[in-house]
PDB file of C-alpha atoms in Angstrom:
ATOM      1  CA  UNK G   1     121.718  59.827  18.268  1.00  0.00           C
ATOM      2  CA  UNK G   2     121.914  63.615  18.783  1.00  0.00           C
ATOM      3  CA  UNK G   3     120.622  64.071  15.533  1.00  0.00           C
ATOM      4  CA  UNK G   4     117.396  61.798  16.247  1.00  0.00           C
ATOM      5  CA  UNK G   5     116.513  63.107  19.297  1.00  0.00           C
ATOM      6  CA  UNK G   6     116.401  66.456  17.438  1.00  0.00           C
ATOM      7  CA  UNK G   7     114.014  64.869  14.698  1.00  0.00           C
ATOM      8  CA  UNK G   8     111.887  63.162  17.630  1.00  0.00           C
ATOM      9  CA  UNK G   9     111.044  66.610  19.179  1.00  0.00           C
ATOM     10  CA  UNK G  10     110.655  68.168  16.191  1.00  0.00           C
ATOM     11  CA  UNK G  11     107.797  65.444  15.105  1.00  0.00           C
ATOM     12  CA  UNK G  12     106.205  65.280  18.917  1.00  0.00           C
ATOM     13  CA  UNK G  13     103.723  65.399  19.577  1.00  0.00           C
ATOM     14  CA  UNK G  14     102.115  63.364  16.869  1.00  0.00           C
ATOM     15  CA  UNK G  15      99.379  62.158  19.183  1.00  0.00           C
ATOM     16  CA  UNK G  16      97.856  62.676  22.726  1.00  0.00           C
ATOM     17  CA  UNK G  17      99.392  63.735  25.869  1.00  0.00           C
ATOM     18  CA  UNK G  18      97.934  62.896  28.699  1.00  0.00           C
ATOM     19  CA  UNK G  19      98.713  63.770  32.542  1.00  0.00           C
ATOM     20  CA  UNK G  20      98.058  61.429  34.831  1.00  0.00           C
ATOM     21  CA  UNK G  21      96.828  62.791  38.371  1.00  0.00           C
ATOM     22  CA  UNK G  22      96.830  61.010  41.091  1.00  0.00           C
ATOM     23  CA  UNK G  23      94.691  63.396  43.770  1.00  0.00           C
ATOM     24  CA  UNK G  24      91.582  65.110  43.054  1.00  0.00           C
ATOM     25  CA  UNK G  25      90.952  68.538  44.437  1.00  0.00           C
ATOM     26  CA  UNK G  26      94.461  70.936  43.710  1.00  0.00           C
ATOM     27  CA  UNK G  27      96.308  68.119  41.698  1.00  0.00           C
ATOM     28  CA  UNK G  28      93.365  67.431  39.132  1.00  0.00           C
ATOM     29  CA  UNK G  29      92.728  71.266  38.926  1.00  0.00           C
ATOM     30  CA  UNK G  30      96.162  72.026  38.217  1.00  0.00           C
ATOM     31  CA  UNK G  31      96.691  69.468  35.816  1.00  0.00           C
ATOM     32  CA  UNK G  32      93.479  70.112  33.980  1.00  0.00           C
ATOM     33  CA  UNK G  33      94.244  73.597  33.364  1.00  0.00           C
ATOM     34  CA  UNK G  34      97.787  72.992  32.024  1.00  0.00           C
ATOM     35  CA  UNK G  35      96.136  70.455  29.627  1.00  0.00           C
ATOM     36  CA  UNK G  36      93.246  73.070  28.510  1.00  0.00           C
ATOM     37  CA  UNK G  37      96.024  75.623  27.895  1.00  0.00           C
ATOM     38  CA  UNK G  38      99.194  72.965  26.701  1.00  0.00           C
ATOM     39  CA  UNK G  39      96.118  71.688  23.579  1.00  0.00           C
ATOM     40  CA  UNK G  40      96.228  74.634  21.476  1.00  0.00           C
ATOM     41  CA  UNK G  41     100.200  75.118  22.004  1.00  0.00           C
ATOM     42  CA  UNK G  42     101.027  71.710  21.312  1.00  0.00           C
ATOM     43  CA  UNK G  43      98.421  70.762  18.153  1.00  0.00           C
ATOM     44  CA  UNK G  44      97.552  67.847  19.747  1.00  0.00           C
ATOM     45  CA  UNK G  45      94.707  66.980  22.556  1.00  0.00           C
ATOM     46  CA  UNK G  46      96.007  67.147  25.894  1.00  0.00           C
ATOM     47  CA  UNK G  47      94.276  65.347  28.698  1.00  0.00           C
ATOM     48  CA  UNK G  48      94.118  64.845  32.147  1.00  0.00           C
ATOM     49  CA  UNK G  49      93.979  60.744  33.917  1.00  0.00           C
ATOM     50  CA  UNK G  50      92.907  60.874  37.049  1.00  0.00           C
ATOM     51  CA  UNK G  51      94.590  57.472  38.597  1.00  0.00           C
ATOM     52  CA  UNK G  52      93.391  57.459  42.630  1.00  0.00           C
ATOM     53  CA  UNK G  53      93.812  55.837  45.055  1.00  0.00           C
ATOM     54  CA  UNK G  54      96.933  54.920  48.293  1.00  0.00           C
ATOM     55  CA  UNK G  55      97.730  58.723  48.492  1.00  0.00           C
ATOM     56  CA  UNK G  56      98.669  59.016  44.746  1.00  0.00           C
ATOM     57  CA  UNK G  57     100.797  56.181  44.844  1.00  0.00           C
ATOM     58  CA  UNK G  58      98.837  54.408  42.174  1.00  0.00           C
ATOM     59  CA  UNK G  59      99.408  57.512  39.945  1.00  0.00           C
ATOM     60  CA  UNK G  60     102.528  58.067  40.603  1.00  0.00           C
ATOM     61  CA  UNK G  61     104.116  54.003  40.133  1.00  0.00           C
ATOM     62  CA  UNK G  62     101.455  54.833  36.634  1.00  0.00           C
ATOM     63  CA  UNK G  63     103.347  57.540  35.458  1.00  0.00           C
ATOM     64  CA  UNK G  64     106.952  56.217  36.683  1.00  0.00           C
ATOM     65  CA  UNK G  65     106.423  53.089  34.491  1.00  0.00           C
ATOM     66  CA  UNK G  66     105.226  54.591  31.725  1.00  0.00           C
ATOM     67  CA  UNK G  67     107.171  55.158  27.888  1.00  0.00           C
ATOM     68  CA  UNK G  68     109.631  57.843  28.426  1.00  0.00           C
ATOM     69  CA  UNK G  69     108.517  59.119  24.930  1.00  0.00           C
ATOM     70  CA  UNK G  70     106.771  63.037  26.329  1.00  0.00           C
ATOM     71  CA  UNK G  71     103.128  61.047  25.422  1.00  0.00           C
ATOM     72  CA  UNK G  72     102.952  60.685  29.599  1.00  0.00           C
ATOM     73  CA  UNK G  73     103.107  63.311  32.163  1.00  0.00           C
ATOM     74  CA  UNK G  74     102.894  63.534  35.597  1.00  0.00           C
ATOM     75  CA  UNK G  75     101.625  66.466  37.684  1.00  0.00           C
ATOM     76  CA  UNK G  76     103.554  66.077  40.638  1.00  0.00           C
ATOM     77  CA  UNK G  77     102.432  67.500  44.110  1.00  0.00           C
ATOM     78  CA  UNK G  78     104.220  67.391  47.639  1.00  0.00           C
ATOM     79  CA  UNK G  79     103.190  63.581  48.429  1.00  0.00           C
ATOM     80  CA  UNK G  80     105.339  62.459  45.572  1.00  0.00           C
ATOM     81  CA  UNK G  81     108.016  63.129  47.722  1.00  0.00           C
ATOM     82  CA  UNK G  82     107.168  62.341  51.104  1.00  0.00           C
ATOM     83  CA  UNK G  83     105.257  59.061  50.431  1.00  0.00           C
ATOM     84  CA  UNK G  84     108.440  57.249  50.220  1.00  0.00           C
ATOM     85  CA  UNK G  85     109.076  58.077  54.029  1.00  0.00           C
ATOM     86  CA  UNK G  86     105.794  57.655  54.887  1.00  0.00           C
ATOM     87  CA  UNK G  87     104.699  54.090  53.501  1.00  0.00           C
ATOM     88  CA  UNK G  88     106.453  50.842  54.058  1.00  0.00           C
ATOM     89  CA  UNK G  89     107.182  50.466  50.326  1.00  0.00           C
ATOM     90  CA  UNK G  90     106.318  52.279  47.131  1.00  0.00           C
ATOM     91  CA  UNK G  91     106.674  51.429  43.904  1.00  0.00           C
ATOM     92  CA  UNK G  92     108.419  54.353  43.101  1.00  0.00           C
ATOM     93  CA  UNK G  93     111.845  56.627  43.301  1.00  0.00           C
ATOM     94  CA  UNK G  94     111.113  60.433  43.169  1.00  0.00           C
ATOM     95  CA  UNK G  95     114.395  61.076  42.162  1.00  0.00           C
ATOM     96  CA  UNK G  96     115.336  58.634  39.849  1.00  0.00           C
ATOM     97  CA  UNK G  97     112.260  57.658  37.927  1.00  0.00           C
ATOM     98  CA  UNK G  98     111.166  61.476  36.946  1.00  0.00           C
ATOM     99  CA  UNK G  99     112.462  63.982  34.986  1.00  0.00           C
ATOM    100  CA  UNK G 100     110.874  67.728  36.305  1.00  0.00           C
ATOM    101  CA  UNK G 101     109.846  69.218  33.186  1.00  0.00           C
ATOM    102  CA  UNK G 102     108.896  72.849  34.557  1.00  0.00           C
ATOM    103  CA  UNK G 103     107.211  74.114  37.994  1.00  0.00           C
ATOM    104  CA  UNK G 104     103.561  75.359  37.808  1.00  0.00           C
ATOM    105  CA  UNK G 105     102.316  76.395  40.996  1.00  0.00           C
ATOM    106  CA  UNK G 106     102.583  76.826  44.495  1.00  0.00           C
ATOM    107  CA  UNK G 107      99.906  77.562  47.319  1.00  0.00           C
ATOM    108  CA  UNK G 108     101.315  78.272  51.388  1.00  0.00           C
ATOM    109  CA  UNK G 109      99.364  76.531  53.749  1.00  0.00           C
ATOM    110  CA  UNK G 110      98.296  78.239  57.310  1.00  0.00           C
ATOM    111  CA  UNK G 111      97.820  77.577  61.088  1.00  0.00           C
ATOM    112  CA  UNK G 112      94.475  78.643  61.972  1.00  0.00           C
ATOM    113  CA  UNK G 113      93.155  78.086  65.541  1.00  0.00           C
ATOM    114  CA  UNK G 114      89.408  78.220  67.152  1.00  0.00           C
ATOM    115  CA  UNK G 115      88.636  81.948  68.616  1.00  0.00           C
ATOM    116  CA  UNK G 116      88.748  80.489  71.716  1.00  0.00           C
ATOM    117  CA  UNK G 117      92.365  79.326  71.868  1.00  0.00           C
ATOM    118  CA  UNK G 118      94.137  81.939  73.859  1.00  0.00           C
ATOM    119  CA  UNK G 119      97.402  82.348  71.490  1.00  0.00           C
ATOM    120  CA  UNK G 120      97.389  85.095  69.757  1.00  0.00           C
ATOM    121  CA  UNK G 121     100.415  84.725  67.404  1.00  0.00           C
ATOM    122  CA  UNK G 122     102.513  81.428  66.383  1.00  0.00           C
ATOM    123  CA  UNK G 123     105.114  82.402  69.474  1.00  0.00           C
ATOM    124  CA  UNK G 124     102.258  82.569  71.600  1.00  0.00           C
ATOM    125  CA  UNK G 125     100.840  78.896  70.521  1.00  0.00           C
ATOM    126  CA  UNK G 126     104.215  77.789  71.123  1.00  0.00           C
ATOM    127  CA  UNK G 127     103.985  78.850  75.074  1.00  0.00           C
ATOM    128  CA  UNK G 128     100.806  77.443  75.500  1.00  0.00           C
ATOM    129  CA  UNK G 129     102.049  74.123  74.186  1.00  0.00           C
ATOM    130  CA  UNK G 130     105.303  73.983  76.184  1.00  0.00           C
ATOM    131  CA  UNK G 131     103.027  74.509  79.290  1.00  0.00           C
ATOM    132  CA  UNK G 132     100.391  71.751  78.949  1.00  0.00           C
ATOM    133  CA  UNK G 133     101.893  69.182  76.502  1.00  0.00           C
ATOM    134  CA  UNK G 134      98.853  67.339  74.676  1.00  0.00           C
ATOM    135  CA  UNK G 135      96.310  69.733  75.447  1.00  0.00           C
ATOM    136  CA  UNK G 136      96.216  71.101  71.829  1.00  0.00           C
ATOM    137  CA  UNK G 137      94.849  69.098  69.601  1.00  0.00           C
ATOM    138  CA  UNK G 138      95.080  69.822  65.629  1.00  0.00           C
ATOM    139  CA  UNK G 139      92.814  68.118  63.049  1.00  0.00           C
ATOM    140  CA  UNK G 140      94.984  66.742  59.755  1.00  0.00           C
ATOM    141  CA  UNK G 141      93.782  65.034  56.333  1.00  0.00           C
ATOM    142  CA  UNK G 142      94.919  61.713  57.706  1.00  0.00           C
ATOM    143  CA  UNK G 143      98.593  60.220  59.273  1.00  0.00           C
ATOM    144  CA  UNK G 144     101.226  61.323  56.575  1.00  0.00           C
ATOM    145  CA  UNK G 145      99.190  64.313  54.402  1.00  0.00           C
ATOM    146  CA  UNK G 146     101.238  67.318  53.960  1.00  0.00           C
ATOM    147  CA  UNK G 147      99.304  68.953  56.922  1.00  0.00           C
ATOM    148  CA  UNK G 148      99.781  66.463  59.006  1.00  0.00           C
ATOM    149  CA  UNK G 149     103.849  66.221  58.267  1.00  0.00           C
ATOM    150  CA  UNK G 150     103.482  70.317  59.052  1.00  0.00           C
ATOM    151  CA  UNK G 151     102.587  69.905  62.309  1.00  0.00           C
ATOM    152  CA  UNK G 152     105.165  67.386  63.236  1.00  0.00           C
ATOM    153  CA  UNK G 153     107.301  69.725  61.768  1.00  0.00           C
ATOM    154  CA  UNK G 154     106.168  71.950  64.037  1.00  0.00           C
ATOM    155  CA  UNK G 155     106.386  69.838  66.666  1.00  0.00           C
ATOM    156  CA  UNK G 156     109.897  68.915  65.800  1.00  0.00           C
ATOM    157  CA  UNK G 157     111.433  72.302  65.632  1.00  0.00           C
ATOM    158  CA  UNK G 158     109.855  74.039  68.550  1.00  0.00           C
ATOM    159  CA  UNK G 159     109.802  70.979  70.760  1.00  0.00           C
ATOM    160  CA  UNK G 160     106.647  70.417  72.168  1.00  0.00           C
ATOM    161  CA  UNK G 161     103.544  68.019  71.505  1.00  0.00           C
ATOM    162  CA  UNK G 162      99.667  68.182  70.209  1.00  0.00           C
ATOM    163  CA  UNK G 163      97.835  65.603  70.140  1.00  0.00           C
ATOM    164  CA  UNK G 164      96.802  64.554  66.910  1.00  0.00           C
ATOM    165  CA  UNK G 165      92.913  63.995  64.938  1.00  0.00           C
ATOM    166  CA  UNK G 166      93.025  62.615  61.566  1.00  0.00           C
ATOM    167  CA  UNK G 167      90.236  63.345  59.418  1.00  0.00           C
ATOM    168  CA  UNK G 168      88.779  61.754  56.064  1.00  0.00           C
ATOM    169  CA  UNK G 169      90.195  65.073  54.451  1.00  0.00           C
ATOM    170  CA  UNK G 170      91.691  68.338  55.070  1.00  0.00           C
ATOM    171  CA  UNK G 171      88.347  70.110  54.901  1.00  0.00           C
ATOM    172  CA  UNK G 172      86.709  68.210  57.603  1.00  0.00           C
ATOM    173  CA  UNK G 173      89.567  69.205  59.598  1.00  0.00           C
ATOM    174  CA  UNK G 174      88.747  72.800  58.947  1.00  0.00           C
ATOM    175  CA  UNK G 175      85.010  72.170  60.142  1.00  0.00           C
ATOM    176  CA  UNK G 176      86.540  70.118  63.957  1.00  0.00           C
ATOM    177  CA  UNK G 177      88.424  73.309  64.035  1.00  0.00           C
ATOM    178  CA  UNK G 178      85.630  75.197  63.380  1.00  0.00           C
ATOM    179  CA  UNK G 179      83.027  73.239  65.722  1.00  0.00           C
ATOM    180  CA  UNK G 180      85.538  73.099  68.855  1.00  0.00           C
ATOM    181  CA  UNK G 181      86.192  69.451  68.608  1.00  0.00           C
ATOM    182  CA  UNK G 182      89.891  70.286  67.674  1.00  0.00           C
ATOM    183  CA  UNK G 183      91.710  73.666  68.628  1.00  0.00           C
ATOM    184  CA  UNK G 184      93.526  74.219  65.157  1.00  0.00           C
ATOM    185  CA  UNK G 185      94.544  73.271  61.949  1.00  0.00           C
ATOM    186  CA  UNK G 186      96.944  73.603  59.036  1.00  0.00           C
ATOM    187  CA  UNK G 187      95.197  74.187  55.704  1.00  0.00           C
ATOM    188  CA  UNK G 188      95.659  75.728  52.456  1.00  0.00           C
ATOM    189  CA  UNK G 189      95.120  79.459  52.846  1.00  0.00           C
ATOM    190  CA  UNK G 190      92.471  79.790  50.306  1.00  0.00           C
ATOM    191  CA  UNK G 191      90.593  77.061  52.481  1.00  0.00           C
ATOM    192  CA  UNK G 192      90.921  79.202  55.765  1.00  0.00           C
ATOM    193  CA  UNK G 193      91.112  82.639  54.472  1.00  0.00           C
ATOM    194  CA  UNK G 194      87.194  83.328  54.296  1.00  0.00           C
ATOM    195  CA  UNK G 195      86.714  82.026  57.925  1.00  0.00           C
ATOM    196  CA  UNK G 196      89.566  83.717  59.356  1.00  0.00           C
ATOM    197  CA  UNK G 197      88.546  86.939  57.661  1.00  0.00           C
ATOM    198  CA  UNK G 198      84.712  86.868  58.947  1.00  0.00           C
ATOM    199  CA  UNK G 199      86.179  85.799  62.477  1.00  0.00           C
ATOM    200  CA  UNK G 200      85.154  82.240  62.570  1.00  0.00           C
ATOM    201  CA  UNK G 201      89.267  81.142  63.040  1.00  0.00           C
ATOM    202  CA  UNK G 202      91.901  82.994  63.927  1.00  0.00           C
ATOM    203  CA  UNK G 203      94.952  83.288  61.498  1.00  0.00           C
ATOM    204  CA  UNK G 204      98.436  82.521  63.536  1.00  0.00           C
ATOM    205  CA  UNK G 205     100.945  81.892  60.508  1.00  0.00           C
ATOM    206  CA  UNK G 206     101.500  81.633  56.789  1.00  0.00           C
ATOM    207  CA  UNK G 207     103.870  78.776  56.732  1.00  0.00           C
ATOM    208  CA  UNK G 208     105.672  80.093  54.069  1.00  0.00           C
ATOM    209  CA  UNK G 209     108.747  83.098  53.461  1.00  0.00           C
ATOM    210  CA  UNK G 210     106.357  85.708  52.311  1.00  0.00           C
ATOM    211  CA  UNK G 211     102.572  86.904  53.193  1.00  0.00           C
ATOM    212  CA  UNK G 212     100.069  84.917  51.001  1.00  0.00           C
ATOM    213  CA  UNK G 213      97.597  87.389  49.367  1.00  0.00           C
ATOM    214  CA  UNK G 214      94.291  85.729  50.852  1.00  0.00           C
ATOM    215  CA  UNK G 215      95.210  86.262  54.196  1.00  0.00           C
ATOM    216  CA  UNK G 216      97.371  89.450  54.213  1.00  0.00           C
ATOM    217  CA  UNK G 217      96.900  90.705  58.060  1.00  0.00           C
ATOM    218  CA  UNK G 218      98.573  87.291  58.997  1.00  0.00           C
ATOM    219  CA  UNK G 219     102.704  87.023  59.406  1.00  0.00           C
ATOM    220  CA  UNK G 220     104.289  84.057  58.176  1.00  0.00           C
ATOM    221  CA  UNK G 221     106.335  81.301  60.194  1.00  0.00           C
ATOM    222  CA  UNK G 222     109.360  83.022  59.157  1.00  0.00           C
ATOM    223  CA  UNK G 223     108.333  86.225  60.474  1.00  0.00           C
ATOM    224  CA  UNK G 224     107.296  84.598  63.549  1.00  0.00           C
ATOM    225  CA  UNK G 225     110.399  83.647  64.254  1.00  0.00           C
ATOM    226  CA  UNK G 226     110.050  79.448  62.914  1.00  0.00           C
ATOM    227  CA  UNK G 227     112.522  80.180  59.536  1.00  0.00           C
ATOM    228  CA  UNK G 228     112.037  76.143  59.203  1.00  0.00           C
ATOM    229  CA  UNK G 229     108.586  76.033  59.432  1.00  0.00           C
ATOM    230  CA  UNK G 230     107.482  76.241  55.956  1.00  0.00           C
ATOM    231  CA  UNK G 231     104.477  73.677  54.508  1.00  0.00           C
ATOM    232  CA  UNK G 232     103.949  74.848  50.719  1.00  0.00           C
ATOM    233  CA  UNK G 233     101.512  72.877  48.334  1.00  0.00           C
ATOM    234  CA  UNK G 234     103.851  72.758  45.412  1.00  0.00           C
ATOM    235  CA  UNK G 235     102.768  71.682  41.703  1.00  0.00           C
ATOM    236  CA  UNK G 236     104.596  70.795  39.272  1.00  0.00           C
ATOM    237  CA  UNK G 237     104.749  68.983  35.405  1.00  0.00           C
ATOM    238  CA  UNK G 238     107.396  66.012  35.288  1.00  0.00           C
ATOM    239  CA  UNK G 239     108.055  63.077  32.776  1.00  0.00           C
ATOM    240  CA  UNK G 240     109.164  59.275  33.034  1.00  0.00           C
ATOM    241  CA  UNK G 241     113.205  59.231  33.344  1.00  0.00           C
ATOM    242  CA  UNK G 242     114.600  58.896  29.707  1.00  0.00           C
ATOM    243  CA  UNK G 243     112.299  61.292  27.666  1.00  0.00           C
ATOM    244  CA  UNK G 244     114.369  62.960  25.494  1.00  0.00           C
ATOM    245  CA  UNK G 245     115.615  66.362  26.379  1.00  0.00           C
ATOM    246  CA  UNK G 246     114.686  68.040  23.549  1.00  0.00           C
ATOM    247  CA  UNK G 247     110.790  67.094  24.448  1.00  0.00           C
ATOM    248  CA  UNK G 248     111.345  68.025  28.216  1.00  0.00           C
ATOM    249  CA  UNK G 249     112.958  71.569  26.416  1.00  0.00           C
ATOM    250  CA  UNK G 250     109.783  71.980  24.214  1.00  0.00           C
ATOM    251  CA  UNK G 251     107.043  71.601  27.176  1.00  0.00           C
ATOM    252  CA  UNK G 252     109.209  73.603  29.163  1.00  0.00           C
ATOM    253  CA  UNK G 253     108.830  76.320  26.540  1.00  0.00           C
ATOM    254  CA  UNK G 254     105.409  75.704  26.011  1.00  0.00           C
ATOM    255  CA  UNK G 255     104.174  76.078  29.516  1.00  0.00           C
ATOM    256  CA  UNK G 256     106.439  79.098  30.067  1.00  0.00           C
ATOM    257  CA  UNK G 257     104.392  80.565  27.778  1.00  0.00           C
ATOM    258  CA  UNK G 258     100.986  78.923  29.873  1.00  0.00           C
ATOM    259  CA  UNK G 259     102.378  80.406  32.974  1.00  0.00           C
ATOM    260  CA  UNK G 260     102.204  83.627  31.718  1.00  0.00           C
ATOM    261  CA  UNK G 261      98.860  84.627  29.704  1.00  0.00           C
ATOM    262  CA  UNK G 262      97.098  86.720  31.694  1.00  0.00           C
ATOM    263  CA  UNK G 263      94.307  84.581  32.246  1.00  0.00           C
ATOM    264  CA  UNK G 264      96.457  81.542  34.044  1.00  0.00           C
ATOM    265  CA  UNK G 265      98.373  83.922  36.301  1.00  0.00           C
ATOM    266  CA  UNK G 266      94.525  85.607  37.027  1.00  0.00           C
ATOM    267  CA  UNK G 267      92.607  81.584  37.435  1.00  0.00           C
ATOM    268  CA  UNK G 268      95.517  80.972  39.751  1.00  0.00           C
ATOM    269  CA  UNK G 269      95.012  83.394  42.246  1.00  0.00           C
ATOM    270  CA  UNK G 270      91.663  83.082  42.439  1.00  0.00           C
ATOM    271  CA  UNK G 271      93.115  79.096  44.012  1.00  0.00           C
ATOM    272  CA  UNK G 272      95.423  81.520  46.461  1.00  0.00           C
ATOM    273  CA  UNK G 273      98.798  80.443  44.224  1.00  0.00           C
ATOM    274  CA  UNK G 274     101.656  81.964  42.539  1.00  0.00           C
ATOM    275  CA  UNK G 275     103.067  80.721  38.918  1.00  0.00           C
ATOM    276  CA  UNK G 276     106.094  79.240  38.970  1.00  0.00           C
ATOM    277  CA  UNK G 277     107.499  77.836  35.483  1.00  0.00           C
ATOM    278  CA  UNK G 278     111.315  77.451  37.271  1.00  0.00           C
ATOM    279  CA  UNK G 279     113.725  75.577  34.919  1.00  0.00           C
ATOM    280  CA  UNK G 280     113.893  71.333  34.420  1.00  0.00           C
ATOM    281  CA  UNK G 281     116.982  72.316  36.556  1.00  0.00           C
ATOM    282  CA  UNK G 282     115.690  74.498  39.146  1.00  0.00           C
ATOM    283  CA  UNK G 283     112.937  72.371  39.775  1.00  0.00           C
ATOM    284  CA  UNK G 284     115.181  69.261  39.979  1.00  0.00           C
ATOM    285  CA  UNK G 285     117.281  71.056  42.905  1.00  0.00           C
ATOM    286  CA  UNK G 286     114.152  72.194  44.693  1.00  0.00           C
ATOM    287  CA  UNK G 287     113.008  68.348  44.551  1.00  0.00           C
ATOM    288  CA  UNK G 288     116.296  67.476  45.881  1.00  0.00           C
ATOM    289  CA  UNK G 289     116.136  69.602  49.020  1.00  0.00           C
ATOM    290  CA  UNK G 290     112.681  69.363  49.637  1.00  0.00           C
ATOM    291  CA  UNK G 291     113.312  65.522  50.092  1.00  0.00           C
ATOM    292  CA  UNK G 292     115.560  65.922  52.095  1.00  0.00           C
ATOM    293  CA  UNK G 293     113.827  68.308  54.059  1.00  0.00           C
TER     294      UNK G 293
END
């Protein structure tokens, strides 16, 4: 059997790949640039499948039923994991019906607030919140997006309440903030970084263990003194469970290699993230806590 898995990898791919994503905006960028870069390395046409639709859920039951055969990928994103804790039923398992093939990216998200929010610094925020529970009111992508779940996580750890404003998306978040209608918001840094910079919003935290280069005047949540507040968009490559390992080794080695021409590393940044290629295993562990988390 060991011997045919060995022949399978060395044969694949003998036809398309495709990646199925199941958000547009960071997810279908992601995934389309891995596919531009995994064609030539591979000798076969990689493509991207955008399946929308119940928060990626569609996509992500898509890719979890699929042929474990390395013909079907997955570019996996933070709601992969909290979906299952966040909708009555899914017709998925994170764990148990994906195999993480290699990292790809990650981008921190922020806390910006209006200029006209007194706080000026995440400890600061804190006070003001403790003092008139309610009063501060955050705009979100919707009940359960990742920067929604950040502010309850807020919330949680510091012990004190907002009131919450879901909007159709992120981005219109951003513009309540903007406006006045809400007093802050937690968006990708790349998102904020341009208004915070010309003084349109005020930068409190980069929810993440280290200074994100877009915004690098503002301290992160760990520096702030909120080690547990940390929201990062993570991306990441991952396969039905039951594709051979020898194809799981093979794209790992192939988008190593993606991951580090010159011109990836360079597109990413522009998008405010870092590579990350981390190990099948690596990634598998960080899965593990992050659920849990």
């Amino acid at each position: 059997l060991s011997g045919a898995q060995q022949a399978q990898a060395q044969a694949y791919p003998a036809k398309p790949v495709r990646i199925i994503a199941g958000f547009t905006g960071g997810s279908e960028l992601m995934a389309r640039m891995v596919a531009q870069q995994l064609t030539p390395a591979l000798g076969q046409q990689v493509y991207v499948e955008p399946r929308l639709g119940a928060a990626g859920n569609i996509g992500f039951e898509a890719a979890a039923r699929s042929a474990p055969d390395g013909y079907t990928l997955l570019m996996g994103a933070v709601p992969l994991l909290t979906n299952p804790f966040t909708y009555r039923k899914v017709g998925y398992d994170p764990m148990r019906d994906f195999v993480p093939i290699a990292m790809v990216s990650t981008i921190p998200n922020g806390l910006v607030v209006h200029p006209t929010v007194p706080a000026k610094s995440l400890g600061e925020l804190v006070q003001l919140a403790r003092k008139s529970p309610g009063k501060i009111a955050y705009g979100s992508g919707g009940v359960g997006s990742a920067n929604h779940l950040a502010a309850e996580l807020l919330q949680g750890a510091a012990r004190i309440k907002f009131t919450h404003v879901p909007y159709k998306s992120a981005s219109f978040g951003l513009v309540g903030a903007m406006s006045g209608d809400v007093d802050m918001v937690i968006i990708v840094v790349t998102s904020a970084a341009a208004y915070v910079k010309d003084g349109r919003m005020r930068g409190l935290a980069v929810l993440d263990s280290k200074r994100a280069v877009s915004m690098p005047d503002v301290p992160t949540s760990v520096e702030a003194g909120f080690p547990q507040l940390l929201a990062v968009n993570w991306y990441g490559l991952l396969a039905p469970a039951g594709t051979p390992r020898p194809i799981v080794e093979r794209l790992h080695m192939e988008l190593v290699k993606v991951m580090a021409a010159p011109e990836v590393r360079e597109r990413l940044r522009a998008m405010g993230g870092e590579p990350d290629s981390r190990a099948p295993e690596q990634f598998a562990e960080f899965m593990r806590a992050e659920q849990a988390r």
